[in-house]
CSV table of C-alpha atoms in Angstrom, one decimal:
chain,number,residue,atom,x,y,z
A,30,MET,CA,-21.5,12.5,3.8
A,31,THR,CA,-22.2,15.1,1.5
A,32,PRO,CA,-25.7,15.8,-0.2
A,33,GLU,CA,-24.1,14.8,-3.0
A,34,LEU,CA,-23.0,11.4,-2.6
A,35,LYS,CA,-26.6,11.2,-0.6
A,36,ARG,CA,-28.3,11.9,-4.0
A,37,ALA,CA,-26.1,9.6,-6.1
A,38,ILE,CA,-26.4,6.4,-3.6
A,39,ILE,CA,-30.9,7.1,-3.7
A,40,ARG,CA,-30.1,6.8,-6.9
A,41,CYS,CA,-27.8,3.9,-7.5
A,42,LEU,CA,-28.0,2.2,-4.3
A,43,PRO,CA,-31.6,2.2,-2.9
A,44,GLU,CA,-31.3,-0.1,-0.3
A,45,PHE,CA,-28.1,0.9,1.0
A,46,PHE,CA,-30.4,3.4,3.5
A,47,SER,CA,-32.7,0.8,4.3
A,48,LEU,CA,-29.9,-1.4,6.4
A,49,SER,CA,-28.6,-0.8,9.5
A,50,ASP,CA,-25.5,0.9,10.6
A,51,ALA,CA,-23.7,-2.5,10.8
A,52,GLU,CA,-25.1,-3.8,7.0
A,53,GLN,CA,-24.2,-0.5,6.0
A,54,GLN,CA,-20.6,-0.6,7.5
A,55,ARG,CA,-20.1,-4.6,5.6
A,56,TYR,CA,-22.0,-3.2,2.4
A,57,LYS,CA,-18.9,-0.1,1.8
A,58,SER,CA,-16.4,-3.0,3.0
A,59,THR,CA,-17.4,-5.1,0.0
A,60,LEU,CA,-18.9,-2.4,-2.5
A,61,SER,CA,-17.9,-3.6,-6.1
A,62,ARG,CA,-16.1,-1.5,-8.8
A,63,VAL,CA,-19.3,-1.5,-10.9
A,64,ASP,CA,-21.4,0.3,-7.9
A,65,TYR,CA,-18.3,2.4,-7.4
A,66,PHE,CA,-18.4,4.2,-10.9
A,67,LYS,CA,-22.0,4.1,-11.3
A,68,VAL,CA,-22.2,6.7,-7.9
A,69,LYS,CA,-18.6,8.2,-8.3
A,70,GLN,CA,-20.5,9.4,-12.5
A,71,HIS,CA,-23.3,11.0,-10.0
A,72,VAL,CA,-21.4,12.7,-7.8
A,73,VAL,CA,-18.5,13.9,-10.3
A,74,LYS,CA,-22.0,14.9,-12.6
A,75,GLN,CA,-23.5,17.1,-9.4
A,76,LEU,CA,-20.1,18.8,-8.5
A,77,PHE,CA,-19.0,19.5,-11.8
A,78,GLY,CA,-21.2,19.0,-14.8
A,79,ILE,CA,-19.0,16.2,-15.9
A,80,ASN,CA,-20.0,13.1,-17.3
A,81,ILE,CA,-16.9,10.8,-16.9
A,82,ILE,CA,-16.3,7.8,-18.9
A,83,ASN,CA,-14.1,4.7,-18.4
A,84,ASP,CA,-13.2,2.3,-21.3
A,85,SER,CA,-11.6,-0.4,-18.5
A,86,MET,CA,-14.8,-0.7,-17.1
A,87,ASP,CA,-16.4,-1.1,-20.4
A,88,ILE,CA,-14.6,-3.7,-21.0
A,89,TYR,CA,-15.1,-5.4,-18.0
A,90,LEU,CA,-19.1,-4.9,-18.3
A,91,GLU,CA,-19.4,-6.4,-20.9
A,92,ASN,CA,-16.6,-9.7,-20.6
A,93,GLN,CA,-19.2,-10.0,-17.9
A,94,SER,CA,-22.5,-10.3,-20.3
A,95,GLU,CA,-20.4,-13.1,-22.8
A,96,LYS,CA,-22.0,-16.4,-21.8
A,97,ASN,CA,-18.7,-17.9,-23.7
A,98,LEU,CA,-16.4,-16.7,-20.9
A,99,SER,CA,-15.6,-19.6,-18.9
A,100,ASN,CA,-16.7,-20.3,-15.4
A,101,GLU,CA,-12.7,-20.2,-14.3
A,102,ILE,CA,-12.4,-17.0,-16.0
A,103,LYS,CA,-15.5,-15.4,-14.7
A,104,ASP,CA,-14.4,-16.6,-11.2
A,105,ALA,CA,-11.1,-14.8,-11.1
A,106,SER,CA,-12.7,-12.0,-12.6
A,107,ASN,CA,-15.2,-11.7,-10.4
A,108,PHE,CA,-12.5,-12.1,-7.3
A,109,ILE,CA,-10.4,-9.6,-8.9
A,110,ASN,CA,-13.1,-6.9,-10.2
A,111,SER,CA,-15.4,-7.4,-6.6
A,112,HIS,CA,-12.6,-5.3,-5.0
A,113,LEU,CA,-11.9,-1.7,-5.4
A,114,SER,CA,-8.2,-2.2,-4.7
A,115,SER,CA,-6.5,-0.9,-8.0
A,116,ASN,CA,-9.6,0.7,-9.3
A,117,LEU,CA,-10.6,3.7,-7.0
A,118,ASN,CA,-9.1,6.2,-10.1
A,119,PHE,CA,-11.6,5.3,-12.8
A,120,GLY,CA,-12.3,8.7,-14.4
A,121,GLU,CA,-9.6,10.7,-13.0
A,122,ASP,CA,-8.1,11.5,-16.2
A,123,ASP,CA,-10.9,13.4,-16.8
A,124,LEU,CA,-10.8,15.8,-14.1
A,125,SER,CA,-8.0,17.9,-12.2
A,126,ASN,CA,-5.9,18.0,-9.4
A,127,GLU,CA,-8.0,20.0,-7.4
A,128,GLN,CA,-11.9,18.7,-9.0
A,129,ASN,CA,-10.0,14.4,-8.2
A,130,LEU,CA,-9.5,16.3,-4.2
A,131,ILE,CA,-13.0,16.8,-4.1
A,132,VAL,CA,-14.1,14.0,-5.4
A,133,ASN,CA,-12.5,11.7,-3.7
A,134,THR,CA,-13.4,13.8,-0.3
A,135,HIS,CA,-17.4,13.0,-1.2
A,136,MET,CA,-16.4,9.4,-2.0
A,137,GLN,CA,-14.8,8.5,0.9
A,138,PRO,CA,-17.6,7.8,2.9
A,139,LEU,CA,-18.8,5.2,0.7
A,140,TYR,CA,-16.9,2.4,1.0
A,141,GLY,CA,-14.1,3.5,3.9
A,142,ILE,CA,-15.8,1.6,7.3
A,143,GLY,CA,-15.9,3.6,10.6
A,144,GLU,CA,-15.2,7.1,12.1
A,145,ASP,CA,-12.4,8.0,9.6
A,146,SER,CA,-14.2,6.3,6.5
A,147,PHE,CA,-11.3,4.6,6.8
A,148,TYR,CA,-10.3,2.5,3.3
A,149,LEU,CA,-7.2,0.1,3.5
A,150,ASP,CA,-5.3,-0.6,-0.5
A,151,GLU,CA,-5.8,-5.0,0.1
A,152,PHE,CA,-7.9,-7.5,-2.1
A,153,LEU,CA,-9.1,-8.8,1.6
A,154,VAL,CA,-10.5,-5.3,2.6
A,155,GLU,CA,-13.5,-6.6,4.0
A,156,SER,CA,-12.2,-8.6,6.9
A,157,LEU,CA,-10.8,-5.8,8.5
A,158,LEU,CA,-14.2,-5.6,10.1
A,159,ASP,CA,-14.0,-8.9,11.6
A,160,TYR,CA,-10.4,-8.1,13.5
A,161,ASP,CA,-10.6,-5.5,16.7
A,162,SER,CA,-7.1,-4.4,16.0
A,163,LEU,CA,-4.6,-4.0,13.7
A,164,TYR,CA,-2.5,-6.5,15.3
A,165,ASP,CA,-5.4,-8.9,15.0
A,166,TRP,CA,-5.4,-8.3,11.5
A,167,TYR,CA,-1.9,-8.8,10.4
A,168,TYR,CA,-1.6,-11.5,13.3
A,169,SER,CA,-3.9,-13.4,11.1
A,170,SER,CA,-2.4,-12.9,7.3
A,171,TYR,CA,1.4,-14.3,9.6
A,172,GLN,CA,-0.5,-17.0,10.2
A,173,TRP,CA,-2.2,-17.8,7.6
A,174,ASN,CA,1.2,-17.8,5.3
A,175,VAL,CA,3.0,-19.9,7.7
A,176,GLU,CA,0.4,-22.3,7.7
A,177,ASN,CA,0.4,-22.7,3.6
A,178,GLU,CA,4.3,-22.8,4.1
A,179,LYS,CA,4.3,-25.4,6.6
A,180,GLU,CA,1.7,-27.5,4.4
A,181,ARG,CA,4.1,-27.1,1.1
A,182,ASP,CA,7.7,-27.1,3.5
A,183,LYS,CA,7.2,-29.3,6.7
A,184,ASP,CA,10.7,-28.2,8.1
A,185,TYR,CA,9.5,-25.0,7.5
A,186,GLN,CA,10.5,-22.6,10.1
A,187,ALA,CA,8.2,-19.4,10.5
A,188,TRP,CA,10.0,-16.2,11.6
A,189,PRO,CA,9.3,-14.2,14.6
A,190,PHE,CA,6.1,-11.6,14.1
A,191,TYR,CA,6.7,-8.2,14.9
A,192,GLY,CA,4.1,-6.3,13.2
A,193,GLY,CA,4.1,-7.2,9.7
A,194,PHE,CA,3.4,-3.2,8.1
A,195,SER,CA,5.2,-2.0,5.4
A,196,LEU,CA,4.6,0.8,3.5
A,197,GLU,CA,0.9,0.0,3.3
A,198,TRP,CA,-1.0,2.4,1.8
A,199,ALA,CA,-4.7,3.1,2.7
A,200,ARG,CA,-6.8,6.6,2.1
A,201,MET,CA,-9.2,8.2,5.0
A,202,LEU,CA,-11.0,11.1,6.0
A,203,ILE,CA,-8.7,13.5,8.9
A,204,ASP,CA,-10.9,16.0,10.6
A,205,GLY,CA,-13.0,15.8,7.3
A,206,GLU,CA,-10.3,16.4,4.6
A,207,PHE,CA,-9.2,13.4,2.9
A,208,TYR,CA,-5.9,11.6,2.6
A,209,HIS,CA,-3.4,8.9,1.2
A,210,ALA,CA,-1.6,7.2,4.1
A,211,ASN,CA,0.9,4.9,4.1
A,212,LEU,CA,1.0,2.6,7.5
A,213,SER,CA,4.7,1.2,8.0
A,214,MET,CA,5.8,-0.8,11.4
A,215,ALA,CA,9.4,1.9,12.0
A,216,SER,CA,11.8,-0.9,11.2
A,217,MET,CA,10.0,-1.2,7.8
A,218,TYR,CA,9.7,2.8,7.2
A,219,ILE,CA,14.1,3.0,7.8
A,220,HIS,CA,14.5,-0.1,5.9
A,221,TYR,CA,13.2,1.6,3.0
A,222,GLU,CA,14.7,4.6,3.5
A,223,LEU,CA,17.9,3.1,3.6
A,224,GLU,CA,17.0,0.8,0.8
A,225,GLU,CA,17.3,4.7,-2.0
A,226,LEU,CA,19.7,5.7,0.0
A,227,GLY,CA,22.6,2.6,-0.6
A,228,ASN,CA,21.4,2.5,-3.9
A,229,ASP,CA,21.7,6.1,-5.3
A,230,TYR,CA,25.2,6.0,-3.1
A,231,ILE,CA,26.1,2.6,-5.1
A,232,GLN,CA,24.9,4.5,-8.2
A,233,LYS,CA,27.6,7.0,-6.8
A,234,LEU,CA,30.8,4.9,-6.4
A,235,ILE,CA,30.3,2.8,-9.3
A,236,PRO,CA,28.1,4.8,-12.0
A,237,HIS,CA,25.8,2.3,-14.1
A,238,GLU,CA,22.8,1.9,-16.1
A,239,ILE,CA,20.2,-0.3,-17.0
A,240,GLU,CA,20.0,-1.4,-20.4
A,241,ASP,CA,17.2,-3.3,-22.5
A,242,SER,CA,17.5,-5.4,-25.6
A,243,PHE,CA,14.5,-7.1,-27.0
A,244,SER,CA,14.2,-10.6,-29.5
A,245,GLU,CA,13.4,-11.5,-32.3
A,246,PRO,CA,9.5,-12.9,-32.8
A,247,ASP,CA,9.2,-16.2,-31.8
A,248,ASN,CA,6.8,-18.3,-33.7
A,249,ASN,CA,4.0,-17.0,-32.1
A,250,GLY,CA,5.0,-13.3,-32.3
A,251,TYR,CA,5.8,-13.6,-28.4
A,252,ILE,CA,8.9,-11.0,-28.3
A,253,GLN,CA,11.4,-12.0,-25.4
A,254,MET,CA,13.1,-7.9,-23.1
A,255,SER,CA,16.0,-8.9,-21.6
A,256,LEU,CA,17.7,-6.7,-18.8
A,257,THR,CA,22.0,-5.8,-18.5
A,258,THR,CA,23.9,-3.9,-15.9
A,259,ASN,CA,26.4,-1.9,-18.4
A,260,ALA,CA,28.8,-0.3,-15.5
A,261,TYR,CA,31.5,0.2,-17.8
A,262,GLY,CA,33.5,-2.4,-17.2
A,263,LEU,CA,33.4,-2.9,-13.3
A,264,GLU,CA,29.9,-4.8,-13.5
A,265,LYS,CA,31.8,-7.3,-11.7
A,266,PRO,CA,32.9,-5.1,-8.5
A,267,LEU,CA,29.5,-4.3,-8.9
A,268,LYS,CA,28.0,-7.5,-8.6
A,269,GLN,CA,30.4,-7.7,-5.8
A,270,LEU,CA,29.0,-4.3,-3.7
A,271,ASN,CA,25.2,-5.2,-4.6
A,272,ASN,CA,25.3,-8.2,-2.7
A,273,LYS,CA,27.1,-7.2,0.1
A,274,PHE,CA,24.8,-4.0,0.3
A,275,ARG,CA,21.6,-6.7,0.0
A,276,THR,CA,23.2,-9.2,3.3
A,277,LYS,CA,23.7,-5.7,4.8
A,278,LEU,CA,20.4,-4.7,3.9
A,279,ASP,CA,18.8,-7.1,5.4
A,280,GLU,CA,21.2,-8.5,8.7
A,281,THR,CA,19.5,-4.8,9.1
A,282,GLU,CA,16.0,-5.4,9.2
A,283,SER,CA,16.6,-8.1,11.6
A,284,ARG,CA,18.1,-6.5,14.0
A,285,LEU,CA,15.7,-2.8,13.7
A,286,GLN,CA,12.8,-5.3,14.2
A,287,LYS,CA,14.1,-6.7,17.4
A,288,GLU,CA,15.1,-3.9,18.9
A,289,PHE,CA,12.1,-2.1,18.8
A,290,ASP,CA,10.6,-5.0,19.7
A,291,THR,CA,12.6,-4.9,22.7
A,292,MET,CA,12.0,-1.4,23.3
A,293,SER,CA,8.1,-1.7,23.3
A,294,LEU,CA,7.5,2.4,22.5
A,295,GLN,CA,4.4,1.4,21.7
A,296,GLU,CA,4.7,4.9,20.2
A,297,VAL,CA,3.1,6.7,16.0
A,298,LEU,CA,4.9,8.7,14.7
A,299,ILE,CA,2.1,10.9,12.4
A,300,LEU,CA,4.9,12.1,9.2
A,301,ASP,CA,3.4,14.4,6.8
A,302,GLU,CA,3.7,13.2,2.5
A,303,ARG,CA,2.0,15.6,0.2
A,304,ASP,CA,2.2,14.4,-3.3
A,305,GLU,CA,1.0,16.6,-5.9
A,306,ASP,CA,-2.3,14.8,-6.0
A,307,SER,CA,-3.9,15.3,-2.5
A,308,PRO,CA,-2.2,15.7,1.2
A,309,GLY,CA,-0.9,12.7,2.7
A,310,LYS,CA,0.5,10.9,5.5
A,311,HIS,CA,2.6,7.8,7.3
A,312,PHE,CA,2.0,6.4,10.4
A,313,ILE,CA,4.6,4.5,11.9
A,314,PHE,CA,4.5,1.9,14.0
A,315,SER,CA,7.2,1.5,16.7
A,316,ASP,CA,6.4,-2.0,17.5
A,317,LYS,CA,3.5,-5.0,17.5
A,318,GLU,CA,1.9,-3.5,20.7
A,319,VAL,CA,0.9,-0.6,19.8
A,320,LEU,CA,-1.3,-1.7,16.7
A,321,LYS,CA,-3.2,-4.6,19.7
A,322,LYS,CA,-4.1,-0.6,20.7
A,323,VAL,CA,-5.5,0.1,16.7
A,324,ASN,CA,-8.7,-0.3,15.7
A,325,PHE,CA,-9.1,-0.1,11.7
A,326,LYS,CA,-12.8,1.3,12.6
A,327,THR,CA,-11.6,4.3,15.3
A,328,PHE,CA,-7.8,4.6,12.8
A,329,ILE,CA,-7.1,8.3,14.2
A,330,LYS,CA,-8.3,9.2,17.5
A,331,ASP,CA,-6.4,5.2,18.5
A,332,CYS,CA,-4.1,6.6,16.6
A,333,ARG,CA,-3.5,9.8,18.4
A,334,LYS,CA,-4.1,8.3,21.9
A,335,HIS,CA,-0.2,7.0,21.2
A,336,GLU,CA,1.5,9.4,18.9
A,337,GLN,CA,4.7,10.0,19.6
A,338,LYS,CA,4.6,14.3,18.6
A,339,ASP,CA,8.4,14.9,18.7
A,340,ALA,CA,10.1,12.4,16.3
A,341,SER,CA,13.1,14.4,17.2
A,342,SER,CA,14.9,10.5,18.5
A,343,PHE,CA,13.0,8.4,15.7
A,344,TYR,CA,15.5,11.1,13.0
A,345,ILE,CA,18.9,10.5,15.0
A,346,LYS,CA,18.2,6.9,14.7
A,347,LEU,CA,18.0,7.8,11.1
A,348,GLU,CA,20.6,9.3,10.3
A,349,ARG,CA,22.8,7.3,12.3
A,350,GLU,CA,21.8,3.9,10.6
A,351,LYS,CA,22.2,5.8,7.1
A,352,GLN,CA,26.1,6.7,8.0
A,353,ASN,CA,26.4,3.9,8.9
A,354,LEU,CA,25.2,2.1,5.8
A,355,THR,CA,27.5,4.6,3.8
A,356,ASP,CA,30.6,4.0,6.0
A,357,TYR,CA,29.9,-0.1,5.0
A,358,LEU,CA,29.9,0.9,1.6
A,359,LYS,CA,32.4,2.6,1.6
A,360,GLU,CA,34.4,0.6,3.2
A,361,GLN,CA,33.2,-2.6,1.0
A,362,TYR,CA,34.1,-0.6,-2.2
A,363,GLU,CA,37.5,0.0,-0.9
A,364,ASP,CA,38.6,-3.2,-0.5
A,365,ILE,CA,36.6,-4.7,-3.1
A,366,ILE,CA,38.0,-1.9,-6.3
A,367,GLN,CA,42.0,-2.7,-4.5
């Protein structure tokens, strides 16, 4: 924790340093957007002499003080705004990319947990502290979903659990440097690569574009927007090919999940993914068994312990799946067009 952050916490959250380490972890995991922004304002002021503001924060604070706000709206507002999830970017428009990276590095220990100040972009982020592994946390979510589905449909058949992580977004410090990150199962990483490839390939086979149109305002002033696909006379073949593609994609995802689960490599691939704002990483977990060996509080240490540094086999498999998909789409396209 930097001196700038410590000074800001002492000023805005004076009770924080009177807490035990365990209590501080819990405090950070439930930090509200209001407290976060107050601390960030002071950190930015110390670093750059800039006063950052946020209109949405002002509106939120104003709404919270409205006496005529219904209890239902207050409850919903408190639930959404008591979690940082989509609120970590307050004030970023006032700073350059370089300044934002510096501020993010300073701020990460305020709300991230464990050795790496790990933060997962989830509404129920406080529950990370209550589980011993990534597996336990995600399996708990899986069970909750299954139980809810069974309450609605007594004949509901639960799908097998293969791990679940699918482009989950995180922030953390790695060796003291700030990183954005994605967390995915190997099968889901390949799935999204195939989805992007398939959409692009179909666009080449049957060029098309999405067009929008708007209705006249109704009596209440509402306007409806509708989207239509213009494939220049090939709308029906395009729909058929897209249906074939979605079915193939679902089948491939199911097959890959079973394959990786059976192989049980228990590996983690750590790929570099830098964007224009900051360094990034993509953590790819081979199967559900390796999730049992990684804890949110010791995330980087555990991932490195099970890291597979040679990703060549994975990329060979990815390219093979891509080739299989394009071959399939080309074949289906030729059958449909005939």
